[in-house]
């Protein structure tokens, strides 16, 4: 197991390294001069040139990459060109907002999705399976921003139960947070439930058809115990991977949901940074998101080993 | 020979699929007495495994459907209980146990052998977790697994195929079943392991005074151990009788064909094996006449026009055969 984890960590580090290279290359291939954008179009050519030197843009690309990495390793994520303040401070401000939408959505969706998936698998072909599968397919097929707009229309504009948009931090006013975050959280959760439930159903059905389930039955183990214990543990192994994906969906979903509900989180920040060609912000934001994603994958891999003895014991 | 333990009468099971009704088990009757070893022999796909899964009620329904018959175990009709009933559940593993063909996939990969064995014991016996664990160790010892205490904590993937089949045998004897159904118990194993596992199974059956049904296509295996044989073809029994009668005096052309396709150590060197020509029929849309007709060297016009020949007594010791032109007359 130790060797297995070590190997996963090494792979993760390589992945993060490759991501930095790709992001760096991609951003530096974009047209437009960041120094000119920073100073505005009225600035003189000499000032721009001076700025280019200050921003290290005159140096060869590998030196620039080295300088960026050097800063990162010293805990300096640079200053945003757009906000003209340290990126780290911006992140510290925005990450909790994205998390305060994403984590509740994840916590709501996972148990519901698992239960839906298991019910569908056990009651395969019955009306309850057909009904749930219909909604699951619908949920997977509809884009999250469309669901959000529909939800705003129904719950905010029509029923006037919840606000159209806005955000309050739970630390500032918890009741206001609940009031404003309910819709975005539910919209994100709907999307996640669909994905996890469908996968749970598929893997559960696959597991219930295995020979060893027949063995359990042939020796008188009750259906309930077979489903809840012996089949579930097998079906959960691939589902854990899907859950790992869901954590990534928080980031992807936040790009859209935060736009629709006007939440000043990480998603809105990234969109703003790209629109304003704030390359330092984009670069570090992507680095951060990539590292986070890789970290989640790493955790999933380790969890995998914990659930599946074939992985845990094979590289003892 | 003891009392009648299991009696199956006119059992019929079909699978209803998109391409039609598959008559996998078509009106079969057989019985097993206490401490008796019988065998059901036939080619792949003739319905022999399905017939045994039907007795255990382990067939998925739908697509499967029992169309008739009764399965009397100690005089009670198991089919009346239904596959999901508690009564049936308590019979599986405690009264009738089944050993499956695929030891590699028949054990749950993410639970230890001990966990799985203990669970079975705790379903059928009122014992504590600790006692069940100790009984599990004993069961593993009874199937001659060395170092049983450590093996209990192993996962199936840490064991070989032969070892896993031993574990499955241990499961079937752990709760003192009266009847063990062994469905091709050694097919997936290599030849030396096959002999070991079979010998082990037979000695356990003798020691524990259990009845045994061996389902196999391996006639060599059967003639060594079984007291009576049922030969199955296309969902029906075509011949049954004591092993000696069947081997020395086969009545059905199919049984004769099977016997001449088995290599004999005592045979002459140049003797060629005679395969049965053709293939077994698909179990969908079976003809009304004898299903073996297209492959039968003894077929007459009567076979093609007559209905399916019924099983009838053709010799001593209840030797039965379903054929119009039994070999050796009658």
Coordinates of C-alpha atoms in Angstrom, one line a residue:
Chain A
X1 CA 0.0 0.0 0.0
X2 CA 2.8 2.4 0.9
X3 CA 4.5 1.8 -2.4
X4 CA 1.2 2.2 -4.2
X5 CA 0.6 5.6 -2.5
X6 CA 4.1 6.7 -3.3
X7 CA 3.7 5.9 -6.9
X8 CA 0.4 7.8 -7.1
X9 CA 2.0 10.9 -5.5
X10 CA 4.9 10.8 -8.0
X11 CA 2.4 10.6 -10.9
X12 CA 0.4 13.5 -9.4
X13 CA 3.5 15.6 -9.3
X14 CA 4.4 14.9 -12.9
X15 CA 0.8 15.7 -13.9
X16 CA 0.9 19.1 -12.1
X17 CA 4.2 19.9 -13.8
X18 CA 2.8 19.1 -17.2
X19 CA -0.2 21.3 -16.5
X20 CA 2.0 24.2 -15.6
X21 CA 3.9 23.8 -18.9
X22 CA 0.8 23.6 -21.0
X23 CA -0.9 26.5 -19.3
X24 CA 2.2 28.6 -19.6
X25 CA 2.6 27.8 -23.3
X26 CA -1.1 28.4 -24.1
X27 CA -1.2 31.8 -22.4
X28 CA 2.0 32.9 -24.0
X29 CA 0.7 32.0 -27.4
X30 CA -2.3 34.3 -27.0
X31 CA -2.2 37.4 -29.1
X32 CA -2.1 40.8 -27.3
X33 CA 0.5 42.5 -25.2
X34 CA -0.3 42.3 -21.4
X35 CA 1.9 45.3 -20.7
X36 CA 0.0 47.4 -23.2
X37 CA -3.3 46.2 -21.8
X38 CA -2.1 46.9 -18.3
X39 CA -1.1 50.5 -19.0
X40 CA -3.9 51.4 -21.4
X41 CA -3.9 52.5 -25.0
X42 CA -2.9 56.1 -24.2
X43 CA 0.4 55.0 -22.7
X44 CA 3.6 55.9 -24.6
X45 CA 5.7 53.2 -26.3
X46 CA 8.6 53.9 -23.9
X47 CA 6.4 53.3 -20.8
X48 CA 5.1 50.1 -22.3
X49 CA 8.7 48.9 -23.0
X50 CA 9.7 49.7 -19.5
X51 CA 6.7 47.8 -18.2
X52 CA 7.6 44.8 -20.3
X53 CA 11.0 44.8 -18.7
X54 CA 9.4 45.1 -15.3
X55 CA 7.1 42.2 -16.0
X56 CA 9.9 40.1 -17.4
X57 CA 8.2 39.9 -20.7
X58 CA 11.4 40.7 -22.6
X59 CA 13.1 37.6 -21.3
X60 CA 13.2 34.3 -23.2
X61 CA 10.2 32.0 -22.4
X62 CA 12.1 29.4 -20.4
X63 CA 13.4 32.1 -18.1
X64 CA 9.9 33.4 -17.7
X65 CA 8.7 29.9 -16.8
X66 CA 11.5 29.5 -14.4
X67 CA 10.7 32.9 -12.7
X68 CA 7.1 31.9 -12.4
X69 CA 7.8 28.5 -10.9
X70 CA 10.4 30.1 -8.6
X71 CA 7.7 32.5 -7.3
X72 CA 5.2 29.7 -6.8
X73 CA 7.6 27.7 -4.8
X74 CA 8.2 30.7 -2.6
X75 CA 4.5 31.0 -2.0
X76 CA 4.1 34.1 -4.2
X77 CA 1.4 33.7 -6.8
X78 CA 2.0 37.1 -8.3
X79 CA -0.2 40.2 -8.5
X80 CA -3.3 40.4 -10.5
X81 CA -3.1 42.9 -13.4
X82 CA -6.8 43.5 -13.2
X83 CA -7.2 44.0 -9.5
X84 CA -3.7 45.3 -8.9
X85 CA -3.3 43.3 -5.7
X86 CA -1.8 39.9 -4.7
X87 CA -3.6 36.9 -6.4
X88 CA -3.3 35.0 -3.1
X89 CA -5.5 37.5 -1.4
X90 CA -8.1 37.3 -4.1
X91 CA -8.1 33.5 -3.9
X92 CA -8.5 33.6 -0.2
X93 CA -11.5 35.8 -0.6
X94 CA -13.1 33.8 -3.4
X95 CA -12.4 30.2 -2.7
X96 CA -14.7 30.0 0.4
X97 CA -17.6 31.4 -1.6
X98 CA -17.2 28.6 -4.3
X99 CA -16.8 26.0 -1.6
X100 CA -19.8 27.2 0.4
X101 CA -21.9 26.4 -2.7
X102 CA -20.1 23.3 -3.9
X103 CA -19.6 21.3 -0.8
X104 CA -23.3 21.5 0.4
X105 CA -24.3 20.5 -3.2
X106 CA -21.9 17.5 -3.0
X107 CA -23.1 16.5 0.5
X108 CA -26.8 16.7 -0.6
X109 CA -26.3 14.9 -3.9
X110 CA -24.1 11.9 -3.0
X111 CA -26.5 10.1 -0.5
X112 CA -29.5 10.9 -2.7
X113 CA -27.7 9.7 -5.8
X114 CA -26.5 6.5 -4.2
X115 CA -30.0 5.7 -2.9
X116 CA -31.6 6.5 -6.3
X117 CA -29.0 4.3 -8.1
X118 CA -29.5 1.4 -5.7
X119 CA -33.3 1.6 -5.9
X120 CA -33.2 1.6 -9.7
X121 CA -30.8 -1.4 -9.7
X122 CA -32.9 -3.5 -7.3
X123 CA -36.3 -2.5 -8.9
X124 CA -34.9 -2.8 -12.4
X125 CA -37.6 -2.5 -15.1
X126 CA -40.3 -1.7 -12.5
X127 CA -42.2 1.7 -12.6
X128 CA -40.0 3.3 -9.9
X129 CA -36.8 2.5 -11.9
X130 CA -38.4 3.8 -15.1
X131 CA -39.5 7.0 -13.3
X132 CA -36.1 7.7 -11.7
X133 CA -34.2 6.8 -14.8
X134 CA -36.3 9.2 -16.7
X135 CA -35.4 12.1 -14.4
X136 CA -31.8 11.0 -14.2
X137 CA -31.5 11.0 -18.0
X138 CA -33.2 14.4 -18.1
X139 CA -30.9 15.7 -15.4
X140 CA -27.8 14.5 -17.4
X141 CA -29.1 15.9 -20.6
X142 CA -30.0 19.4 -19.5
X143 CA -27.1 21.9 -19.1
X144 CA -26.7 23.3 -15.6
X145 CA -27.2 26.9 -16.6
X146 CA -30.5 26.1 -18.2
X147 CA -31.7 24.3 -15.0
X148 CA -30.6 27.4 -13.1
X149 CA -32.5 29.8 -15.2
X150 CA -35.6 27.6 -15.1
X151 CA -35.2 27.4 -11.3
X152 CA -34.9 31.1 -11.0
X153 CA -38.0 31.5 -13.2
X154 CA -40.1 29.1 -11.1
X155 CA -38.9 29.7 -7.5
X156 CA -37.8 33.3 -7.7
X157 CA -39.9 35.1 -10.3
X158 CA -43.1 33.0 -10.2
X159 CA -43.4 31.6 -6.7
X160 CA -41.3 34.4 -5.2
X161 CA -39.9 32.0 -2.6
X162 CA -36.2 32.7 -3.1
X163 CA -34.1 35.5 -4.4
X164 CA -33.1 35.8 -8.0
X165 CA -29.4 36.2 -7.4
X166 CA -26.7 37.4 -4.9
X167 CA -24.5 35.9 -2.2
X168 CA -24.0 36.4 1.5
X169 CA -21.2 34.6 3.3
X170 CA -22.4 32.1 6.0
X171 CA -19.9 33.7 8.4
X172 CA -21.5 37.1 8.0
X173 CA -25.2 36.1 8.2
X174 CA -26.1 32.4 8.2
X175 CA -29.8 32.9 7.6
X176 CA -29.2 35.2 4.7
X177 CA -26.7 32.7 3.3
X178 CA -29.2 29.9 3.5
X179 CA -31.8 32.1 1.8
X180 CA -29.5 33.1 -1.1
X181 CA -27.5 29.9 -1.5
X182 CA -30.4 27.5 -1.7
X183 CA -31.2 27.8 -5.4
X184 CA -27.6 27.6 -6.6
X185 CA -26.8 24.7 -4.3
X186 CA -29.9 22.8 -5.4
X187 CA -29.2 23.5 -9.1
X188 CA -25.6 22.2 -8.8
X189 CA -26.9 19.2 -6.7
X190 CA -29.4 18.2 -9.4
X191 CA -26.7 18.0 -11.9
X192 CA -24.5 15.9 -9.6
X193 CA -27.3 13.5 -8.6
X194 CA -27.9 12.6 -12.2
X195 CA -24.3 11.6 -12.9
X196 CA -23.7 9.7 -9.7
X197 CA -27.1 7.9 -9.7
X198 CA -26.8 6.7 -13.3
X199 CA -23.3 5.3 -12.6
X200 CA -24.4 3.7 -9.3
X201 CA -27.3 2.0 -11.1
X202 CA -25.1 0.7 -13.9
X203 CA -22.4 -0.6 -11.5
X204 CA -24.9 -2.1 -9.1
X205 CA -26.7 -3.9 -11.9
X206 CA -23.4 -5.2 -13.2
X207 CA -22.4 -6.4 -9.7
X208 CA -25.8 -8.1 -9.0
X209 CA -25.2 -10.2 -12.1
X210 CA -21.9 -11.5 -10.9
X211 CA -21.3 -15.2 -10.1
X212 CA -20.4 -14.4 -6.5
X213 CA -23.8 -12.8 -5.8
X214 CA -25.3 -16.1 -7.0
X215 CA -23.0 -17.9 -4.5
X216 CA -24.3 -15.6 -1.7
X217 CA -27.9 -16.4 -2.7
X218 CA -27.1 -20.2 -3.0
X219 CA -26.0 -20.2 0.6
X220 CA -29.1 -18.5 2.0
X221 CA -27.8 -14.9 2.6
X222 CA -30.8 -12.5 2.6
X223 CA -31.4 -10.3 -0.4
X224 CA -31.1 -7.2 1.8
X225 CA -27.7 -8.2 3.1
X226 CA -26.5 -9.1 -0.3
X227 CA -27.5 -5.7 -1.7
X228 CA -26.5 -3.5 1.3
X229 CA -23.2 -5.3 2.0
X230 CA -21.9 -7.7 -0.5
X231 CA -22.9 -6.1 -3.7
X232 CA -22.6 -2.4 -2.6
X233 CA -19.0 -2.7 -1.7
X234 CA -18.2 -4.0 -5.1
X235 CA -20.3 -1.5 -6.9
X236 CA -18.8 1.4 -4.8
X237 CA -15.3 0.9 -6.2
X238 CA -16.1 2.5 -9.6
X239 CA -18.6 4.9 -8.0
X240 CA -15.7 6.4 -5.9
X241 CA -14.1 7.4 -9.2
X242 CA -17.3 9.1 -10.3
X243 CA -17.4 10.9 -6.9
X244 CA -13.9 12.2 -7.7
X245 CA -15.2 13.6 -10.9
X246 CA -18.1 15.3 -9.0
X247 CA -15.6 17.3 -6.9
X248 CA -14.2 18.5 -10.2
X249 CA -17.8 19.3 -11.3
X250 CA -17.9 21.8 -8.5
X251 CA -15.3 23.8 -10.3
X252 CA -16.7 23.3 -13.7
X253 CA -20.3 24.0 -12.5
X254 CA -19.2 27.1 -10.6
X255 CA -18.1 28.7 -13.8
X256 CA -21.7 28.6 -15.0
X257 CA -23.7 28.7 -11.8
X258 CA -21.8 31.7 -10.4
X259 CA -22.4 33.6 -13.6
X260 CA -26.1 32.9 -13.5
X261 CA -26.6 33.6 -9.8
X262 CA -24.0 36.4 -9.7
X263 CA -21.8 34.8 -7.0
X264 CA -18.3 36.4 -6.7
X265 CA -16.5 33.1 -6.5
X266 CA -13.7 31.3 -8.3
X267 CA -15.8 30.7 -11.5
X268 CA -16.6 34.4 -12.0
X269 CA -13.0 35.3 -11.3
X270 CA -11.7 33.0 -14.0
X271 CA -14.1 34.3 -16.5
X272 CA -13.2 37.9 -15.7
X273 CA -9.5 37.1 -15.8
X274 CA -9.8 35.5 -19.2
X275 CA -11.9 38.4 -20.6
X276 CA -9.4 40.9 -19.3
X277 CA -6.3 38.9 -20.4
X278 CA -5.0 38.9 -16.9
X279 CA -2.4 36.3 -17.6
X280 CA -0.8 36.2 -14.2
X281 CA -4.2 35.6 -12.6
X282 CA -5.2 33.0 -15.2
X283 CA -1.9 31.2 -14.9
X284 CA -2.0 30.9 -11.2
X285 CA -5.7 30.2 -11.0
X286 CA -5.4 27.3 -13.4
X287 CA -2.4 26.0 -11.5
X288 CA -4.4 26.1 -8.3
X289 CA -7.4 24.4 -9.8
X290 CA -5.2 21.8 -11.5
X291 CA -3.4 21.0 -8.3
X292 CA -6.7 20.7 -6.4
X293 CA -8.1 18.4 -9.1
X294 CA -4.9 16.2 -9.0
X295 CA -5.1 16.2 -5.2
X296 CA -8.7 14.9 -5.4
X297 CA -7.7 12.2 -7.9
X298 CA -4.9 11.2 -5.5
X299 CA -7.3 10.9 -2.6
X300 CA -9.7 8.9 -4.8
X301 CA -6.9 6.5 -5.8
X302 CA -5.9 6.0 -2.1
X303 CA -9.6 5.4 -1.2
X304 CA -9.8 2.9 -4.0
X305 CA -6.9 1.0 -2.5
X306 CA -8.7 1.1 0.9
X307 CA -11.9 -0.4 -0.5
X308 CA -10.4 -2.8 -3.0
X309 CA -8.1 -5.3 -1.3
X310 CA -6.8 -6.4 -4.7
X311 CA -5.1 -3.0 -4.9
X312 CA -4.3 -2.6 -1.3
X313 CA -2.5 -6.0 -1.0
X314 CA -1.0 -6.5 -4.4
X315 CA 1.9 -4.0 -3.9
X316 CA 2.5 -4.6 -0.3
Chain B
X1 CA -29.9 -47.2 0.4
X2 CA -31.8 -44.8 2.6
X3 CA -35.0 -42.8 2.2
X4 CA -36.0 -40.7 -0.7
X5 CA -34.3 -37.2 -0.1
X6 CA -35.2 -35.3 -3.3
X7 CA -37.7 -36.2 -5.9
X8 CA -38.2 -34.0 -9.0
X9 CA -41.3 -34.7 -11.0
X10 CA -42.0 -33.4 -14.5
X11 CA -40.0 -30.2 -14.0
X12 CA -40.4 -27.7 -16.8
X13 CA -38.6 -24.4 -17.1
X14 CA -38.3 -22.0 -20.1
X15 CA -36.6 -18.8 -20.8
X16 CA -38.7 -16.3 -22.6
X17 CA -36.3 -14.3 -24.8
X18 CA -36.7 -11.9 -27.7
X19 CA -35.9 -14.8 -30.1
X20 CA -38.5 -17.1 -28.6
X21 CA -39.1 -19.6 -25.9
X22 CA -36.0 -21.5 -24.8
X23 CA -37.1 -24.8 -23.4
X24 CA -34.1 -25.3 -21.1
X25 CA -35.6 -27.9 -18.8
X26 CA -38.4 -29.9 -20.5
X27 CA -40.3 -32.3 -18.4
X28 CA -37.5 -34.0 -16.4
X29 CA -38.0 -36.4 -13.4
X30 CA -35.4 -37.8 -11.2
X31 CA -34.7 -38.6 -7.6
X32 CA -31.9 -38.8 -5.1
X33 CA -31.9 -41.1 -2.1
X34 CA -30.1 -40.4 1.2
X35 CA -26.3 -41.0 0.9
X36 CA -26.6 -41.6 -2.8
X37 CA -24.4 -40.2 -5.5
X38 CA -26.0 -39.6 -8.8
X39 CA -24.8 -37.8 -12.0
X40 CA -26.5 -35.8 -14.7
X41 CA -24.5 -36.0 -17.9
X42 CA -24.8 -34.1 -21.1
X43 CA -23.2 -31.7 -23.5
X44 CA -22.7 -28.0 -22.9
X45 CA -26.0 -26.2 -23.3
X46 CA -28.3 -29.2 -22.8
X47 CA -29.9 -27.7 -19.7
X48 CA -28.2 -29.7 -17.0
X49 CA -26.9 -26.8 -15.0
X50 CA -30.2 -24.9 -15.4
X51 CA -32.1 -27.9 -14.1
X52 CA -30.1 -27.8 -10.9
X53 CA -30.4 -24.0 -10.6
X54 CA -34.1 -24.5 -10.9
X55 CA -34.1 -26.9 -8.0
X56 CA -32.3 -24.3 -6.0
X57 CA -34.6 -21.6 -7.4
X58 CA -31.6 -19.5 -8.4
X59 CA -32.8 -18.7 -11.9
X60 CA -33.6 -15.1 -12.7
X61 CA -37.3 -14.8 -13.3
X62 CA -38.0 -13.3 -15.7
X63 CA -36.6 -14.2 -18.3
X64 CA -37.0 -17.7 -16.7
X65 CA -40.3 -19.2 -15.8
X66 CA -41.2 -22.5 -14.2
X67 CA -44.0 -24.0 -16.3
X68 CA -44.8 -27.0 -14.2
X69 CA -43.6 -29.9 -12.0
X70 CA -42.6 -30.3 -8.4
X71 CA -39.4 -30.4 -6.4
X72 CA -40.1 -32.6 -3.4
X73 CA -37.4 -32.3 -0.7
X74 CA -38.1 -34.5 2.2
X75 CA -41.7 -34.7 0.9
X76 CA -42.2 -30.9 0.7
X77 CA -42.6 -29.1 -2.6
X78 CA -39.9 -26.4 -2.7
X79 CA -41.5 -24.7 -5.7
X80 CA -44.5 -23.8 -3.5
X81 CA -42.2 -21.6 -1.3
X82 CA -41.0 -19.3 -4.1
X83 CA -37.5 -18.2 -4.8
X84 CA -37.4 -15.3 -2.4
X85 CA -39.2 -16.9 0.5
X86 CA -37.5 -17.4 3.9
X87 CA -38.2 -21.1 3.8
X88 CA -36.3 -21.5 0.6
X89 CA -33.5 -19.3 2.0
X90 CA -33.1 -21.5 5.0
X91 CA -32.9 -24.6 2.8
X92 CA -30.1 -23.1 0.7
X93 CA -26.8 -23.8 2.3
X94 CA -28.2 -25.7 5.3
X95 CA -30.2 -28.5 3.6
X96 CA -29.1 -28.3 -0.1
X97 CA -25.8 -26.7 -1.1
X98 CA -24.5 -26.0 -4.5
X99 CA -20.9 -25.8 -5.7
X100 CA -20.5 -23.9 -8.9
X101 CA -18.5 -24.3 -12.0
X102 CA -16.4 -21.2 -11.9
X103 CA -14.3 -21.0 -8.7
X104 CA -12.4 -18.0 -10.0
X105 CA -15.6 -15.8 -10.0
X106 CA -17.8 -17.5 -7.4
X107 CA -16.3 -15.8 -4.4
X108 CA -16.8 -12.2 -3.6
X109 CA -13.5 -10.4 -4.4
X110 CA -13.7 -7.7 -1.7
X111 CA -14.5 -9.8 1.3
X112 CA -12.1 -12.3 3.0
X113 CA -12.8 -16.0 2.8
X114 CA -13.5 -16.0 6.5
X115 CA -16.1 -13.2 6.3
X116 CA -18.0 -15.0 3.6
X117 CA -17.8 -18.4 5.4
X118 CA -18.8 -16.9 8.7
X119 CA -21.8 -15.2 7.2
X120 CA -23.1 -18.5 5.9
X121 CA -22.6 -20.2 9.2
X122 CA -24.3 -17.3 11.1
X123 CA -27.4 -17.4 8.8
X124 CA -28.0 -21.1 9.5
X125 CA -26.7 -21.7 13.0
X126 CA -27.4 -19.8 16.2
X127 CA -23.8 -19.1 17.2
X128 CA -21.8 -16.0 18.1
X129 CA -19.4 -14.3 15.7
X130 CA -16.4 -15.9 17.4
X131 CA -18.0 -19.4 17.3
X132 CA -18.9 -19.0 13.7
X133 CA -15.3 -18.0 12.9
X134 CA -14.0 -21.1 14.6
X135 CA -16.5 -23.3 12.8
X136 CA -15.2 -21.6 9.6
X137 CA -11.7 -22.7 10.4
X138 CA -12.9 -26.2 11.0
X139 CA -14.7 -26.2 7.7
X140 CA -11.5 -25.1 5.9
X141 CA -9.6 -27.8 7.8
X142 CA -12.1 -30.4 6.6
X143 CA -11.3 -29.6 3.0
X144 CA -7.6 -30.0 3.8
X145 CA -6.6 -26.3 3.4
X146 CA -3.3 -26.0 5.2
X147 CA -2.9 -23.2 7.7
X148 CA -6.6 -22.6 7.9
X149 CA -6.4 -19.9 10.6
X150 CA -4.4 -17.6 8.2
X151 CA -6.3 -18.6 5.1
X152 CA -9.5 -17.3 6.8
X153 CA -8.1 -13.8 6.6
X154 CA -7.1 -14.2 2.9
X155 CA -9.0 -12.6 0.0
X156 CA -10.1 -14.9 -2.8
X157 CA -7.6 -13.3 -5.2
X158 CA -4.8 -14.6 -3.0
X159 CA -5.8 -18.2 -3.6
X160 CA -5.5 -20.5 -6.6
X161 CA -8.5 -21.9 -8.5
X162 CA -8.2 -25.3 -6.7
X163 CA -8.0 -23.6 -3.3
X164 CA -11.0 -21.4 -4.1
X165 CA -13.0 -24.5 -5.1
X166 CA -12.0 -26.1 -1.8
X167 CA -13.4 -23.0 -0.1
X168 CA -16.7 -23.4 -1.9
X169 CA -16.8 -27.0 -0.9
X170 CA -16.1 -25.9 2.7
X171 CA -19.0 -23.5 2.5
X172 CA -21.3 -26.3 1.3
X173 CA -20.3 -28.6 4.2
X174 CA -20.1 -26.0 6.9
X175 CA -23.8 -26.2 7.8
X176 CA -24.1 -30.0 7.4
X177 CA -26.2 -30.0 4.2
X178 CA -28.0 -33.2 3.4
X179 CA -27.6 -32.8 -0.4
X180 CA -24.8 -31.2 -2.3
X181 CA -25.2 -30.3 -6.0
X182 CA -21.8 -30.0 -7.7
X183 CA -22.2 -28.3 -11.0
X184 CA -19.1 -29.2 -13.1
X185 CA -17.0 -28.8 -10.0
X186 CA -13.7 -29.4 -11.6
X187 CA -14.1 -28.2 -15.2
X188 CA -12.2 -24.9 -14.6
X189 CA -9.3 -26.6 -12.8
X190 CA -6.2 -28.2 -14.3
X191 CA -6.1 -32.0 -14.5
X192 CA -4.1 -32.8 -11.4
X193 CA -6.1 -30.4 -9.2
X194 CA -9.3 -32.0 -10.7
X195 CA -8.4 -35.4 -9.3
X196 CA -7.5 -34.0 -5.9
X197 CA -10.7 -31.9 -5.6
X198 CA -12.9 -34.7 -6.7
X199 CA -11.4 -37.2 -4.3
X200 CA -11.8 -34.7 -1.5
X201 CA -15.4 -34.1 -2.4
X202 CA -16.1 -37.8 -2.5
X203 CA -14.5 -38.6 0.8
X204 CA -16.3 -35.7 2.5
X205 CA -19.6 -36.9 1.1
X206 CA -18.9 -40.4 2.4
X207 CA -17.8 -39.1 5.8
X208 CA -20.7 -36.7 6.3
X209 CA -23.3 -39.1 4.9
X210 CA -24.4 -36.5 2.4
X211 CA -26.1 -37.1 -1.0
X212 CA -24.5 -35.8 -4.0
X213 CA -25.6 -34.8 -7.5
X214 CA -22.7 -34.3 -9.9
X215 CA -23.5 -32.3 -13.0
X216 CA -20.9 -32.9 -15.7
X217 CA -20.0 -33.6 -19.3
X218 CA -17.1 -35.8 -18.1
X219 CA -18.2 -39.4 -18.3
X220 CA -14.9 -40.6 -16.9
X221 CA -15.5 -38.8 -13.7
X222 CA -19.0 -40.1 -13.4
X223 CA -18.3 -43.8 -13.9
X224 CA -15.9 -43.7 -11.1
X225 CA -18.1 -42.2 -8.5
X226 CA -21.8 -42.1 -9.4
X227 CA -24.2 -44.9 -8.5
X228 CA -26.8 -43.8 -11.0
X229 CA -26.7 -41.7 -14.2
X230 CA -29.2 -39.5 -16.0
X231 CA -28.2 -38.6 -19.5
X232 CA -29.6 -35.3 -20.7
X233 CA -30.1 -34.1 -24.2
X234 CA -31.8 -30.8 -25.4
X235 CA -33.6 -30.2 -22.1
X236 CA -34.8 -33.8 -21.7
X237 CA -33.6 -36.9 -20.1
X238 CA -32.9 -39.6 -22.7
X239 CA -31.6 -42.4 -20.6
X240 CA -31.2 -43.3 -16.9
X241 CA -30.1 -46.3 -15.0
X242 CA -27.4 -47.6 -12.7
X243 CA -23.9 -46.7 -13.8
X244 CA -23.0 -50.3 -14.6
X245 CA -26.0 -50.8 -16.8
X246 CA -25.5 -47.6 -18.6
X247 CA -21.8 -48.2 -19.3
X248 CA -21.9 -51.8 -20.3
X249 CA -25.3 -51.8 -22.0
X250 CA -26.2 -48.3 -23.2
X251 CA -29.7 -48.2 -24.8
X252 CA -29.9 -44.7 -26.3
X253 CA -27.9 -44.0 -29.4
X254 CA -26.7 -40.7 -27.7
X255 CA -25.4 -42.5 -24.6
X256 CA -23.6 -45.0 -26.9
X257 CA -22.1 -42.1 -28.9
X258 CA -21.0 -40.4 -25.7
X259 CA -19.3 -43.5 -24.5
X260 CA -17.4 -44.2 -27.7
X261 CA -16.1 -40.6 -27.7
X262 CA -14.3 -41.1 -24.4
X263 CA -10.7 -42.2 -24.6
X264 CA -9.9 -45.5 -22.9
X265 CA -6.6 -46.3 -21.4
X266 CA -7.2 -50.0 -22.0
X267 CA -8.0 -49.6 -25.6
X268 CA -5.8 -50.6 -28.5
X269 CA -3.2 -48.1 -29.6
X270 CA -4.6 -47.4 -33.0
X271 CA -8.2 -47.2 -31.9
X272 CA -9.7 -43.9 -33.0
X273 CA -12.2 -41.9 -30.9
X274 CA -15.6 -41.7 -32.6
X275 CA -17.1 -38.2 -32.2
X276 CA -20.9 -37.7 -32.4
X277 CA -21.4 -36.0 -35.8
X278 CA -23.2 -32.7 -35.9
X279 CA -24.0 -30.2 -33.1
X280 CA -26.6 -30.2 -30.3
X281 CA -29.8 -28.4 -31.4
X282 CA -30.8 -24.9 -30.4
X283 CA -33.3 -25.1 -27.6
X284 CA -35.6 -22.6 -29.4
X285 CA -38.2 -24.1 -31.7
X286 CA -37.4 -27.7 -31.0
X287 CA -39.0 -30.1 -33.5
X288 CA -41.9 -32.3 -32.2
X289 CA -39.9 -35.4 -32.9
X290 CA -36.8 -36.7 -31.2
X291 CA -34.2 -33.9 -30.8
X292 CA -31.3 -36.3 -31.5
X293 CA -32.7 -37.4 -34.8
X294 CA -30.4 -35.3 -37.1
X295 CA -27.3 -36.8 -35.4
X296 CA -28.7 -40.3 -34.9
X297 CA -27.2 -43.2 -36.8
X298 CA -30.1 -45.5 -35.9
X299 CA -32.9 -43.2 -37.0
X300 CA -35.9 -44.6 -38.9
X301 CA -39.1 -43.1 -40.4
X302 CA -40.9 -43.8 -37.2
X303 CA -38.6 -41.3 -35.5
X304 CA -39.3 -38.5 -37.9
X305 CA -43.1 -38.8 -37.8
X306 CA -43.7 -40.1 -34.3
X307 CA -44.0 -37.7 -31.3
X308 CA -41.1 -37.3 -28.9
X309 CA -40.4 -40.8 -27.6
X310 CA -41.3 -41.0 -23.9
X311 CA -39.0 -42.5 -21.2
X312 CA -39.8 -46.2 -20.8
X313 CA -38.4 -49.1 -18.9
X314 CA -36.0 -51.0 -21.1
X315 CA -34.1 -53.2 -18.7
X316 CA -33.5 -54.3 -15.1
X317 CA -32.9 -52.0 -12.2
X318 CA -35.2 -49.4 -13.6
X319 CA -33.1 -48.8 -16.7
X320 CA -35.0 -46.2 -18.7
X321 CA -34.6 -44.9 -22.2
X322 CA -36.4 -42.4 -24.5
X323 CA -36.0 -44.0 -27.9
X324 CA -38.0 -46.0 -30.5
X325 CA -35.0 -48.0 -31.6
X326 CA -33.1 -48.8 -28.4
X327 CA -29.8 -50.4 -29.0
X328 CA -30.1 -54.2 -28.5
X329 CA -33.8 -54.3 -29.3
X330 CA -36.9 -53.7 -27.1

